[in-house]
Tab-separated table of C-alpha atoms in Angstrom:
chain	number	residue	atom	x	y	z
A	101	UNK	CA	30.157	-44.917	-24.932
A	102	UNK	CA	29.618	-41.438	-23.511
A	103	UNK	CA	29.148	-40.927	-19.780
A	104	UNK	CA	27.992	-37.729	-18.083
A	105	UNK	CA	28.841	-37.607	-14.400
A	106	UNK	CA	27.157	-35.265	-11.936
A	107	UNK	CA	26.806	-32.388	-14.415
A	108	UNK	CA	25.794	-28.984	-13.116
A	109	UNK	CA	25.449	-25.981	-15.389
A	110	UNK	CA	24.425	-22.437	-14.493
A	111	UNK	CA	24.052	-19.277	-16.532
A	112	UNK	CA	24.533	-16.448	-14.046
A	113	UNK	CA	22.056	-17.291	-11.254
A	114	UNK	CA	19.974	-19.646	-13.383
A	115	UNK	CA	20.836	-23.294	-12.683
A	116	UNK	CA	19.854	-25.178	-15.843
A	117	UNK	CA	21.282	-28.639	-15.140
A	118	UNK	CA	21.290	-30.095	-11.642
A	119	UNK	CA	23.467	-33.153	-11.156
A	120	UNK	CA	22.894	-35.085	-14.384
A	121	UNK	CA	24.475	-38.549	-14.365
A	122	UNK	CA	23.775	-40.845	-17.292
A	123	UNK	CA	25.291	-43.036	-19.977
A	124	UNK	CA	24.813	-43.142	-23.746
A	125	UNK	CA	25.479	-46.515	-25.362
A	126	UNK	CA	26.994	-47.457	-28.746
A	127	UNK	CA	24.717	-49.034	-31.337
A	128	UNK	CA	21.684	-47.528	-29.611
A	129	UNK	CA	19.623	-44.415	-30.202
A	130	UNK	CA	19.883	-42.543	-26.909
A	131	UNK	CA	17.175	-39.935	-26.506
A	132	UNK	CA	17.096	-36.870	-24.297
A	133	UNK	CA	13.481	-35.775	-24.025
A	134	UNK	CA	11.697	-33.073	-22.112
A	135	UNK	CA	9.626	-29.927	-22.414
A	136	UNK	CA	11.016	-26.702	-23.824
A	137	UNK	CA	13.370	-25.126	-21.300
A	138	UNK	CA	14.082	-28.416	-19.518
A	139	UNK	CA	17.788	-28.185	-20.374
A	140	UNK	CA	17.978	-30.647	-23.298
A	141	UNK	CA	19.911	-28.436	-25.686
A	142	UNK	CA	22.242	-27.248	-22.930
A	143	UNK	CA	23.013	-30.872	-22.030
A	144	UNK	CA	23.596	-31.799	-25.686
A	145	UNK	CA	25.863	-28.796	-26.298
A	146	UNK	CA	27.689	-29.588	-23.099
A	147	UNK	CA	28.288	-33.188	-24.193
A	148	UNK	CA	30.024	-31.945	-27.342
A	149	UNK	CA	31.913	-29.190	-25.566
A	150	UNK	CA	30.082	-26.147	-26.926
A	151	UNK	CA	29.296	-25.358	-23.270
A	152	UNK	CA	31.508	-26.159	-20.306
A	153	UNK	CA	29.901	-27.538	-17.132
A	154	UNK	CA	29.902	-25.528	-13.922
A	155	UNK	CA	30.928	-28.830	-12.356
A	156	UNK	CA	30.909	-32.484	-13.359
A	157	UNK	CA	32.583	-34.554	-16.029
A	158	UNK	CA	31.924	-35.969	-19.476
A	159	UNK	CA	33.753	-39.135	-20.556
A	160	UNK	CA	34.184	-40.328	-24.137
A	161	UNK	CA	35.127	-44.009	-23.741
A	162	UNK	CA	36.644	-43.283	-20.315
A	163	UNK	CA	38.533	-40.192	-21.547
A	164	UNK	CA	37.689	-37.087	-19.521
A	165	UNK	CA	36.657	-34.674	-22.307
A	166	UNK	CA	37.083	-31.425	-20.401
A	167	UNK	CA	40.595	-32.278	-19.213
A	168	UNK	CA	41.869	-32.601	-22.802
A	169	UNK	CA	44.033	-30.073	-24.621
A	170	UNK	CA	42.533	-28.160	-27.572
A	171	UNK	CA	44.370	-30.452	-29.978
A	172	UNK	CA	43.018	-33.579	-28.264
A	173	UNK	CA	39.498	-32.100	-28.237
A	174	UNK	CA	39.756	-31.542	-32.010
A	175	UNK	CA	40.889	-35.142	-32.448
A	176	UNK	CA	37.764	-36.352	-30.626
A	177	UNK	CA	35.560	-33.954	-32.541
A	178	UNK	CA	36.750	-35.456	-35.802
A	179	UNK	CA	34.998	-38.624	-34.595
A	180	UNK	CA	31.799	-36.679	-33.935
A	181	UNK	CA	29.003	-35.937	-36.370
A	182	UNK	CA	26.192	-33.549	-35.593
A	183	UNK	CA	22.824	-32.830	-37.101
A	184	UNK	CA	21.575	-29.388	-36.105
A	185	UNK	CA	17.991	-28.331	-35.543
A	186	UNK	CA	18.088	-26.032	-38.577
A	187	UNK	CA	20.554	-28.323	-40.390
A	188	UNK	CA	23.289	-25.592	-40.337
A	189	UNK	CA	24.224	-26.196	-43.957
A	190	UNK	CA	26.591	-23.585	-45.360
A	191	UNK	CA	24.414	-21.357	-47.578
A	192	UNK	CA	27.166	-20.373	-49.997
A	193	UNK	CA	28.087	-23.999	-50.773
A	194	UNK	CA	26.231	-26.566	-52.860
A	195	UNK	CA	24.961	-29.784	-51.289
A	196	UNK	CA	28.036	-31.626	-52.566
A	197	UNK	CA	30.431	-28.972	-51.232
A	198	UNK	CA	28.666	-29.074	-47.857
A	199	UNK	CA	29.124	-32.823	-47.536
A	200	UNK	CA	32.656	-32.683	-48.940
A	201	UNK	CA	33.756	-29.924	-46.544
A	202	UNK	CA	34.949	-32.275	-43.731
A	203	UNK	CA	36.732	-34.435	-46.327
A	204	UNK	CA	38.457	-31.378	-47.825
A	205	UNK	CA	39.471	-30.184	-44.391
A	206	UNK	CA	40.706	-33.372	-42.777
A	207	UNK	CA	41.544	-36.024	-45.337
A	208	UNK	CA	44.109	-36.522	-48.070
A	209	UNK	CA	41.616	-38.286	-50.339
A	210	UNK	CA	41.779	-37.684	-54.059
A	211	UNK	CA	39.037	-35.718	-55.774
A	212	UNK	CA	37.521	-38.937	-57.139
A	213	UNK	CA	37.560	-40.664	-53.750
A	214	UNK	CA	35.827	-37.656	-52.188
A	215	UNK	CA	33.254	-37.604	-54.967
A	216	UNK	CA	32.536	-41.315	-54.435
A	217	UNK	CA	32.239	-40.861	-50.682
A	218	UNK	CA	29.856	-37.905	-51.097
A	219	UNK	CA	27.695	-39.871	-53.521
A	220	UNK	CA	27.700	-42.876	-51.184
A	221	UNK	CA	26.520	-40.711	-48.279
A	222	UNK	CA	23.846	-39.066	-50.429
A	223	UNK	CA	22.591	-42.463	-51.536
A	224	UNK	CA	22.639	-43.665	-47.916
A	225	UNK	CA	20.217	-40.894	-46.995
A	226	UNK	CA	18.148	-41.623	-50.128
A	227	UNK	CA	19.015	-38.428	-51.937
A	228	UNK	CA	20.055	-38.384	-55.550
A	229	UNK	CA	20.890	-35.707	-58.079
A	230	UNK	CA	20.909	-32.815	-55.631
A	231	UNK	CA	24.704	-32.476	-55.651
A	232	UNK	CA	24.673	-29.115	-57.404
A	233	UNK	CA	21.696	-27.616	-55.579
A	234	UNK	CA	22.154	-24.997	-52.905
A	235	UNK	CA	20.541	-25.618	-49.487
A	236	UNK	CA	17.927	-22.940	-50.182
A	237	UNK	CA	16.809	-24.876	-53.267
A	238	UNK	CA	15.819	-28.075	-51.422
A	239	UNK	CA	13.053	-28.844	-48.905
A	240	UNK	CA	13.435	-28.911	-45.109
A	241	UNK	CA	13.345	-32.717	-45.038
A	242	UNK	CA	16.025	-32.907	-47.732
A	243	UNK	CA	18.140	-30.404	-45.814
A	244	UNK	CA	17.958	-32.690	-42.772
A	245	UNK	CA	19.104	-35.610	-44.886
A	246	UNK	CA	21.980	-33.581	-46.288
A	247	UNK	CA	22.818	-32.659	-42.678
A	248	UNK	CA	22.899	-36.369	-41.813
A	249	UNK	CA	25.030	-37.127	-44.887
A	250	UNK	CA	27.524	-34.447	-43.815
A	251	UNK	CA	27.483	-35.764	-40.250
A	252	UNK	CA	28.370	-39.311	-41.319
A	253	UNK	CA	30.816	-38.510	-44.114
A	254	UNK	CA	33.860	-38.987	-41.861
A	255	UNK	CA	32.412	-42.209	-40.409
A	256	UNK	CA	31.917	-40.838	-36.886
A	257	UNK	CA	31.857	-42.914	-33.707
A	258	UNK	CA	29.454	-40.483	-32.055
A	259	UNK	CA	26.412	-38.839	-33.634
A	260	UNK	CA	24.484	-35.982	-32.036
A	261	UNK	CA	21.113	-34.831	-33.335
A	262	UNK	CA	19.447	-31.684	-32.035
A	263	UNK	CA	15.687	-31.825	-32.658
A	264	UNK	CA	16.028	-33.773	-35.933
A	265	UNK	CA	12.268	-33.653	-36.546
A	266	UNK	CA	11.550	-30.023	-35.851
A	267	UNK	CA	9.653	-28.397	-38.694
A	268	UNK	CA	8.997	-31.700	-40.469
A	269	UNK	CA	5.681	-33.414	-41.168
A	270	UNK	CA	4.982	-36.679	-39.251
A	271	UNK	CA	5.738	-38.919	-42.240
A	272	UNK	CA	9.082	-37.271	-43.005
A	273	UNK	CA	9.893	-37.307	-39.289
A	274	UNK	CA	9.522	-41.071	-39.206
A	275	UNK	CA	11.751	-41.415	-42.295
A	276	UNK	CA	14.447	-39.298	-40.629
A	277	UNK	CA	14.128	-41.252	-37.354
A	278	UNK	CA	14.449	-44.584	-39.130
A	279	UNK	CA	17.428	-43.331	-41.093
A	280	UNK	CA	19.214	-42.263	-37.913
A	281	UNK	CA	18.356	-45.582	-36.257
A	282	UNK	CA	19.631	-47.621	-39.235
A	283	UNK	CA	22.894	-45.676	-39.449
A	284	UNK	CA	23.398	-46.065	-35.690
A	285	UNK	CA	22.959	-49.842	-35.770
A	286	UNK	CA	24.930	-50.392	-39.006
A	287	UNK	CA	27.989	-48.525	-37.786
A	288	UNK	CA	27.665	-49.159	-34.040
A	289	UNK	CA	27.598	-45.401	-33.426
A	290	UNK	CA	26.807	-43.826	-30.068
A	291	UNK	CA	23.879	-41.641	-31.094
A	292	UNK	CA	22.403	-38.995	-28.814
A	293	UNK	CA	19.171	-37.369	-29.939
A	294	UNK	CA	17.566	-34.391	-28.348
A	295	UNK	CA	13.840	-34.344	-29.068
A	296	UNK	CA	10.381	-33.596	-27.767
A	297	UNK	CA	8.686	-35.630	-30.445
A	298	UNK	CA	6.767	-38.499	-28.805
A	299	UNK	CA	6.694	-40.432	-32.100
A	300	UNK	CA	10.498	-40.577	-31.975
A	301	UNK	CA	10.390	-41.885	-28.421
A	302	UNK	CA	8.006	-44.694	-29.378
A	303	UNK	CA	9.835	-45.503	-32.655
A	304	UNK	CA	13.525	-45.347	-31.816
A	305	UNK	CA	13.806	-44.821	-28.042
A	306	UNK	CA	16.373	-47.493	-27.099
A	307	UNK	CA	17.591	-45.525	-24.106
A	308	UNK	CA	15.528	-42.556	-23.025
A	309	UNK	CA	16.079	-39.948	-20.320
A	310	UNK	CA	13.429	-37.405	-19.463
A	311	UNK	CA	14.700	-34.051	-18.252
A	312	UNK	CA	12.448	-32.003	-16.027
A	313	UNK	CA	13.600	-28.690	-14.555
A	314	UNK	CA	17.241	-29.622	-15.057
A	315	UNK	CA	17.051	-33.079	-13.473
A	316	UNK	CA	16.478	-36.582	-14.795
A	317	UNK	CA	12.845	-37.326	-13.973
A	318	UNK	CA	12.663	-40.723	-15.673
A	319	UNK	CA	14.820	-43.149	-17.603
A	320	UNK	CA	13.975	-46.265	-19.574
A	321	UNK	CA	13.183	-47.340	-23.139
A	322	UNK	CA	10.227	-47.161	-25.516
A	323	UNK	CA	8.741	-50.431	-24.230
A	324	UNK	CA	8.650	-49.110	-20.673
A	325	UNK	CA	6.926	-45.822	-21.506
A	326	UNK	CA	3.364	-47.161	-21.516
A	327	UNK	CA	3.777	-49.198	-18.331
A	328	UNK	CA	5.512	-46.491	-16.352
A	329	UNK	CA	3.541	-44.745	-13.638
A	330	UNK	CA	5.844	-41.712	-13.636
A	331	UNK	CA	3.579	-38.631	-13.587
A	332	UNK	CA	6.110	-36.307	-15.203
A	333	UNK	CA	6.595	-38.759	-18.066
A	334	UNK	CA	2.844	-39.054	-18.593
A	335	UNK	CA	2.338	-35.308	-18.535
A	336	UNK	CA	5.007	-34.978	-21.214
A	337	UNK	CA	4.208	-37.953	-23.429
A	338	UNK	CA	0.421	-37.951	-23.247
A	339	UNK	CA	-0.227	-34.266	-22.951
A	340	UNK	CA	-3.656	-34.145	-24.621
A	341	UNK	CA	-6.861	-35.943	-23.509
A	342	UNK	CA	-6.856	-37.763	-26.854
A	343	UNK	CA	-3.400	-39.230	-26.233
A	344	UNK	CA	-4.378	-40.142	-22.659
A	345	UNK	CA	-7.350	-42.097	-23.992
A	346	UNK	CA	-5.111	-43.840	-26.491
A	347	UNK	CA	-2.743	-44.848	-23.714
A	348	UNK	CA	-5.562	-46.114	-21.519
A	349	UNK	CA	-7.039	-48.207	-24.341
A	350	UNK	CA	-3.575	-49.586	-25.201
A	351	UNK	CA	-3.058	-50.625	-21.593
A	352	UNK	CA	-6.505	-52.260	-21.410
A	353	UNK	CA	-5.662	-54.389	-24.458
B	48	UNK	CA	32.630	-0.327	-15.353
B	49	UNK	CA	34.168	1.221	-18.479
B	50	UNK	CA	37.622	-0.091	-17.564
B	51	UNK	CA	36.212	-3.537	-16.779
B	52	UNK	CA	34.510	-3.653	-20.193
B	53	UNK	CA	37.628	-2.369	-21.908
B	54	UNK	CA	39.861	-5.050	-20.413
B	55	UNK	CA	37.217	-7.746	-21.002
B	56	UNK	CA	37.014	-6.953	-24.715
B	57	UNK	CA	40.770	-6.422	-25.085
B	58	UNK	CA	41.347	-9.821	-23.476
B	59	UNK	CA	38.856	-11.571	-25.732
B	60	UNK	CA	40.211	-9.741	-28.789
B	61	UNK	CA	43.768	-10.819	-27.943
B	62	UNK	CA	42.722	-14.429	-27.351
B	63	UNK	CA	40.837	-14.419	-30.668
B	64	UNK	CA	43.922	-13.142	-32.483
B	65	UNK	CA	46.103	-15.743	-30.769
B	66	UNK	CA	43.738	-18.529	-31.824
B	67	UNK	CA	43.376	-17.124	-35.335
B	68	UNK	CA	47.061	-17.210	-36.149
B	69	UNK	CA	47.667	-20.887	-35.609
B	70	UNK	CA	48.679	-23.685	-37.934
B	71	UNK	CA	46.042	-24.398	-40.624
B	72	UNK	CA	44.481	-27.868	-40.682
B	73	UNK	CA	44.691	-27.900	-44.465
B	74	UNK	CA	46.730	-25.256	-46.268
B	75	UNK	CA	44.766	-25.593	-49.501
B	76	UNK	CA	41.455	-24.776	-47.798
B	77	UNK	CA	42.934	-21.664	-46.213
B	78	UNK	CA	44.518	-20.646	-49.519
B	79	UNK	CA	41.161	-21.044	-51.289
B	80	UNK	CA	39.374	-18.983	-48.648
B	81	UNK	CA	42.086	-16.296	-48.760
B	82	UNK	CA	41.715	-16.011	-52.543
B	83	UNK	CA	37.934	-15.693	-52.177
B	84	UNK	CA	38.371	-12.943	-49.613
B	85	UNK	CA	40.911	-11.124	-51.790
B	86	UNK	CA	38.393	-11.126	-54.599
B	87	UNK	CA	35.572	-9.921	-52.319
B	88	UNK	CA	37.623	-7.171	-50.712
B	89	UNK	CA	39.675	-6.112	-53.744
B	90	UNK	CA	37.460	-6.442	-56.797
B	91	UNK	CA	34.328	-5.869	-54.729
B	92	UNK	CA	35.581	-2.519	-53.435
B	93	UNK	CA	37.404	-1.256	-56.503
B	94	UNK	CA	34.550	0.783	-57.977
B	95	UNK	CA	33.670	2.629	-54.774
B	96	UNK	CA	37.343	3.320	-53.989
B	97	UNK	CA	37.943	4.732	-57.492
B	98	UNK	CA	34.796	6.879	-57.374
B	99	UNK	CA	35.580	8.314	-53.965
B	100	UNK	CA	39.201	8.944	-54.872
B	101	UNK	CA	38.299	10.870	-58.026
B	102	UNK	CA	36.066	13.187	-56.027
B	103	UNK	CA	38.585	13.593	-53.211
B	104	UNK	CA	41.228	14.678	-55.730
B	105	UNK	CA	38.773	16.934	-57.517
B	106	UNK	CA	37.489	18.623	-54.352
B	107	UNK	CA	41.035	19.108	-53.025
B	108	UNK	CA	42.051	20.751	-56.303
B	109	UNK	CA	39.060	23.113	-56.424
B	110	UNK	CA	39.357	24.122	-52.770
B	111	UNK	CA	43.110	24.744	-52.876
B	112	UNK	CA	42.766	26.777	-56.053
B	113	UNK	CA	40.126	28.824	-54.212
B	114	UNK	CA	42.339	29.276	-51.154
B	115	UNK	CA	45.454	30.184	-53.139
B	116	UNK	CA	43.606	32.615	-55.354
B	117	UNK	CA	45.105	36.089	-54.957
B	118	UNK	CA	48.084	34.907	-52.919
B	119	UNK	CA	51.733	34.850	-53.899
B	120	UNK	CA	51.878	31.043	-53.799
B	121	UNK	CA	52.483	29.689	-57.336
B	122	UNK	CA	49.498	27.892	-58.832
B	123	UNK	CA	51.514	24.758	-59.635
B	124	UNK	CA	51.666	24.129	-55.856
B	125	UNK	CA	48.134	22.777	-56.154
B	126	UNK	CA	49.454	19.668	-57.947
B	127	UNK	CA	52.085	19.202	-55.261
B	128	UNK	CA	49.527	19.642	-52.460
B	129	UNK	CA	47.101	17.174	-54.027
B	130	UNK	CA	49.826	14.568	-54.523
B	131	UNK	CA	51.202	14.784	-50.995
B	132	UNK	CA	47.890	15.173	-49.169
B	133	UNK	CA	46.463	12.141	-50.936
B	134	UNK	CA	49.575	10.015	-50.464
B	135	UNK	CA	50.166	10.920	-46.832
B	136	UNK	CA	46.625	11.214	-45.543
B	137	UNK	CA	43.605	11.100	-47.771
B	138	UNK	CA	44.216	7.890	-49.735
B	139	UNK	CA	45.007	5.594	-46.788
B	140	UNK	CA	42.648	7.172	-44.259
B	141	UNK	CA	39.575	7.893	-46.360
B	142	UNK	CA	39.892	4.608	-48.260
B	143	UNK	CA	40.123	2.610	-45.035
B	144	UNK	CA	37.270	4.532	-43.402
B	145	UNK	CA	35.139	3.698	-46.435
B	146	UNK	CA	36.317	0.077	-46.379
B	147	UNK	CA	35.459	-0.151	-42.677
B	148	UNK	CA	31.897	0.703	-43.711
B	149	UNK	CA	31.764	-1.629	-46.680
B	150	UNK	CA	34.097	-4.540	-45.941
B	151	UNK	CA	34.087	-4.331	-42.136
B	152	UNK	CA	30.322	-4.323	-41.727
B	153	UNK	CA	30.085	-7.121	-44.291
B	154	UNK	CA	32.591	-9.271	-42.363
B	155	UNK	CA	30.800	-8.664	-39.057
B	156	UNK	CA	27.425	-9.503	-40.604
B	157	UNK	CA	28.790	-12.615	-42.355
B	158	UNK	CA	30.422	-14.022	-39.214
B	159	UNK	CA	27.496	-12.982	-37.016
B	160	UNK	CA	25.057	-14.680	-39.386
B	161	UNK	CA	27.187	-17.824	-39.346
B	162	UNK	CA	27.235	-17.755	-35.546
B	163	UNK	CA	23.464	-17.356	-35.331
B	164	UNK	CA	22.731	-20.046	-37.913
B	165	UNK	CA	25.036	-22.436	-36.009
B	166	UNK	CA	27.456	-22.681	-38.941
B	167	UNK	CA	30.354	-21.845	-36.630
B	168	UNK	CA	29.196	-24.462	-34.115
B	169	UNK	CA	28.936	-27.003	-36.954
B	170	UNK	CA	32.524	-26.309	-37.979
B	171	UNK	CA	33.733	-26.424	-34.355
B	172	UNK	CA	32.153	-29.842	-33.912
B	173	UNK	CA	33.846	-31.082	-37.076
B	174	UNK	CA	37.128	-30.150	-35.396
B	175	UNK	CA	37.820	-26.997	-37.420
B	176	UNK	CA	39.640	-24.164	-35.665
B	177	UNK	CA	36.928	-21.677	-36.624
B	178	UNK	CA	38.772	-18.574	-35.455
B	179	UNK	CA	41.674	-19.524	-37.713
B	180	UNK	CA	39.649	-20.688	-40.715
B	181	UNK	CA	37.165	-17.818	-40.708
B	182	UNK	CA	39.356	-14.930	-39.552
B	183	UNK	CA	42.946	-15.507	-40.681
B	184	UNK	CA	42.135	-15.618	-44.430
B	185	UNK	CA	40.191	-12.348	-44.096
B	186	UNK	CA	43.082	-10.627	-42.314
B	187	UNK	CA	45.728	-11.950	-44.720
B	188	UNK	CA	43.604	-11.001	-47.740
B	189	UNK	CA	43.037	-7.503	-46.367
B	190	UNK	CA	46.736	-7.009	-45.592
B	191	UNK	CA	47.568	-7.832	-49.216
B	192	UNK	CA	44.681	-6.163	-51.031
B	193	UNK	CA	43.962	-2.995	-49.044
B	194	UNK	CA	47.450	-1.474	-49.595
B	195	UNK	CA	46.878	-2.083	-53.320
B	196	UNK	CA	43.518	-0.309	-53.126
B	197	UNK	CA	45.155	2.564	-51.256
B	198	UNK	CA	47.870	2.883	-53.937
B	199	UNK	CA	45.159	2.920	-56.625
B	200	UNK	CA	43.226	5.512	-54.600
B	201	UNK	CA	46.277	7.800	-54.398
B	202	UNK	CA	46.891	7.526	-58.131
B	203	UNK	CA	43.233	8.107	-59.025
B	204	UNK	CA	43.000	11.104	-56.668
B	205	UNK	CA	45.824	12.827	-58.537
B	206	UNK	CA	43.952	12.166	-61.795
B	207	UNK	CA	40.750	13.480	-60.154
B	208	UNK	CA	42.563	16.671	-59.232
B	209	UNK	CA	43.786	17.004	-62.810
B	210	UNK	CA	40.278	16.487	-64.216
B	211	UNK	CA	38.832	19.145	-61.914
B	212	UNK	CA	41.564	21.728	-62.432
B	213	UNK	CA	42.859	21.463	-66.001
B	214	UNK	CA	39.884	20.905	-68.377
B	215	UNK	CA	37.947	23.612	-66.496
B	216	UNK	CA	40.740	26.136	-67.169
B	217	UNK	CA	41.564	26.776	-63.492
B	218	UNK	CA	45.195	25.942	-64.197
B	219	UNK	CA	47.210	24.718	-67.133
B	220	UNK	CA	48.249	21.161	-67.886
B	221	UNK	CA	51.925	22.095	-67.538
B	222	UNK	CA	51.389	23.762	-64.150
B	223	UNK	CA	49.560	20.750	-62.737
B	224	UNK	CA	52.166	18.267	-63.944
B	225	UNK	CA	54.983	20.495	-62.675
B	226	UNK	CA	53.296	20.542	-59.264
B	227	UNK	CA	52.810	16.788	-59.179
B	228	UNK	CA	56.513	16.279	-60.014
B	229	UNK	CA	57.834	18.821	-57.486
B	230	UNK	CA	59.351	18.176	-54.044
B	231	UNK	CA	58.702	14.429	-54.161
B	232	UNK	CA	59.626	12.639	-50.933
B	233	UNK	CA	59.740	8.827	-51.398
B	234	UNK	CA	59.339	8.306	-47.630
B	235	UNK	CA	55.763	9.591	-47.920
B	236	UNK	CA	54.907	6.523	-49.982
B	237	UNK	CA	56.387	4.330	-47.244
B	238	UNK	CA	54.200	6.177	-44.737
B	239	UNK	CA	51.152	5.571	-46.930
B	240	UNK	CA	51.794	1.828	-47.015
B	241	UNK	CA	52.517	1.675	-43.270
B	242	UNK	CA	49.157	3.344	-42.663
B	243	UNK	CA	47.391	1.068	-45.164
B	244	UNK	CA	48.732	-2.097	-43.531
B	245	UNK	CA	47.938	-0.948	-39.969
B	246	UNK	CA	44.445	0.253	-40.920
B	247	UNK	CA	43.741	-2.973	-42.848
B	248	UNK	CA	44.706	-5.042	-39.804
B	249	UNK	CA	42.575	-2.918	-37.479
B	250	UNK	CA	39.453	-2.843	-39.608
B	251	UNK	CA	39.433	-6.579	-40.333
B	252	UNK	CA	40.284	-7.824	-36.851
B	253	UNK	CA	37.860	-5.438	-35.105
B	254	UNK	CA	35.069	-6.320	-37.529
B	255	UNK	CA	35.751	-10.044	-37.231
B	256	UNK	CA	35.796	-9.733	-33.431
B	257	UNK	CA	32.395	-8.045	-33.464
B	258	UNK	CA	30.873	-10.654	-35.788
B	259	UNK	CA	32.507	-13.738	-34.285
B	260	UNK	CA	31.179	-13.020	-30.793
B	261	UNK	CA	27.594	-12.126	-31.707
B	262	UNK	CA	24.933	-13.494	-29.396
B	263	UNK	CA	21.181	-13.126	-29.677
B	264	UNK	CA	19.104	-12.250	-32.726
B	265	UNK	CA	18.836	-9.804	-35.579
B	266	UNK	CA	19.047	-6.713	-33.343
B	267	UNK	CA	22.369	-7.894	-31.910
B	268	UNK	CA	23.593	-8.683	-35.421
B	269	UNK	CA	22.767	-5.137	-36.513
B	270	UNK	CA	24.520	-3.761	-33.447
B	271	UNK	CA	27.608	-5.865	-34.162
B	272	UNK	CA	27.711	-4.585	-37.711
B	273	UNK	CA	27.391	-0.979	-36.521
B	274	UNK	CA	29.982	-1.489	-33.789
B	275	UNK	CA	32.367	-2.957	-36.353
B	276	UNK	CA	32.232	0.268	-38.368
B	277	UNK	CA	32.249	2.664	-35.402
B	278	UNK	CA	35.129	1.007	-33.518
B	279	UNK	CA	37.145	0.441	-36.708
B	280	UNK	CA	36.764	4.123	-37.644
B	281	UNK	CA	37.777	5.328	-34.187
B	282	UNK	CA	40.798	3.017	-34.063
B	283	UNK	CA	41.836	3.971	-37.614
B	284	UNK	CA	41.785	7.671	-36.724
B	285	UNK	CA	43.685	7.040	-33.487
B	286	UNK	CA	46.274	4.945	-35.327
B	287	UNK	CA	46.488	7.625	-38.002
B	288	UNK	CA	47.478	10.176	-35.385
B	289	UNK	CA	50.001	7.841	-33.720
B	290	UNK	CA	51.635	6.885	-37.025
B	291	UNK	CA	51.831	10.546	-38.032
B	292	UNK	CA	53.534	11.413	-34.739
B	293	UNK	CA	55.920	8.452	-34.921
B	294	UNK	CA	56.917	8.749	-38.574
B	295	UNK	CA	57.138	12.503	-38.887
B	296	UNK	CA	58.481	13.343	-35.436
């Protein structure tokens, strides 16, 4: 479990996060949602230590992350997988080399064991025969899947996904969402997803927090979204008149 | 303001160096990356270094022959002047100034691009010491390969001088070779390698510093690449002066 406790973060005079306290649970897909500029990415990067909080604490299973030494931080990070918005695959490496990179760096596995593990991860994300392709030679959706394969290759306990659906069509987005959900449940991973895709909220939102102007404006799960009377949530989730009508008709039924 | 900036960057540069030279997570991965860098820096720069060195030797020969024309200085001195000026100054300094433009800007752009495309963040999250993995192999490779390039440059410059002076009839083959073999001071070669090592360290670490700390977009990346070349060149020339004072004083 990951717990954020009273997190404040400022960049110069701009206070981006204002007293965020929340928990992210294992085996669940925990979503951080909100409009652009709400502070989602800052919170996500702060949870994994790419930003440090102005004040507040982050606990990984009751271990205070920001009080750890660099060596201890690296030990925790080896249990972390991350899927970036633009996948962040290394351009000069093939798909196989990308996925193998963490294995090469941190394990003493034999070449054959690494090969098997890479192939297993590729199969898990439903990708075959792209081992020798470079990232530029595969589609955006495939790049995301390779990013997921690389994120899970070391069997992480925590998985972070920054806008996993950005730039993808609705169908592929659902495939990626379901994949993340399945991997989370199978391996009892604490997964934190940063998104503003309402489909993701309704499909995989086990534990959802809505950020608005640096504060938590709403929290709940996908089943509570429709019933909630939180104005900020409605403005975000059902932004267009069409979606508002859909919500109204769903509630009437 | 200038002093504040100076100390800010010096502090960050020192911290980066401290982090870079730490124990590798996996020696094989660092070895592989170092070999790749050696190939990029060494083989990748060989042609331009050879071309520039030929012309430096040739121009030095032609200009000294012009200057000594009508004086009482023996013509064979041209060979001696070319040899010593290339070994002491031109080979290490000009080669490293050129490499700052080619290799340095490339390193800054590569690291800056990786920073902007979140590759460095991805490695950090995996638990990789990115400063060590991305910078140390570049510095080690440069410290090994650049002195070799400088030695090649010195040798080729002497040949360039020969090609400009002898086949054109400005001086005889015997005179040139006599000059090249006269008054040889082995310590000058030591000085050349001291300069090559110091310049290699400066140009790689300054360029890596510029690239590693890039923020923003393509304009900032361009600026980092330019700064890598400008600051490397200035520091190389400053170090050149200091080494000259220290080793010849």
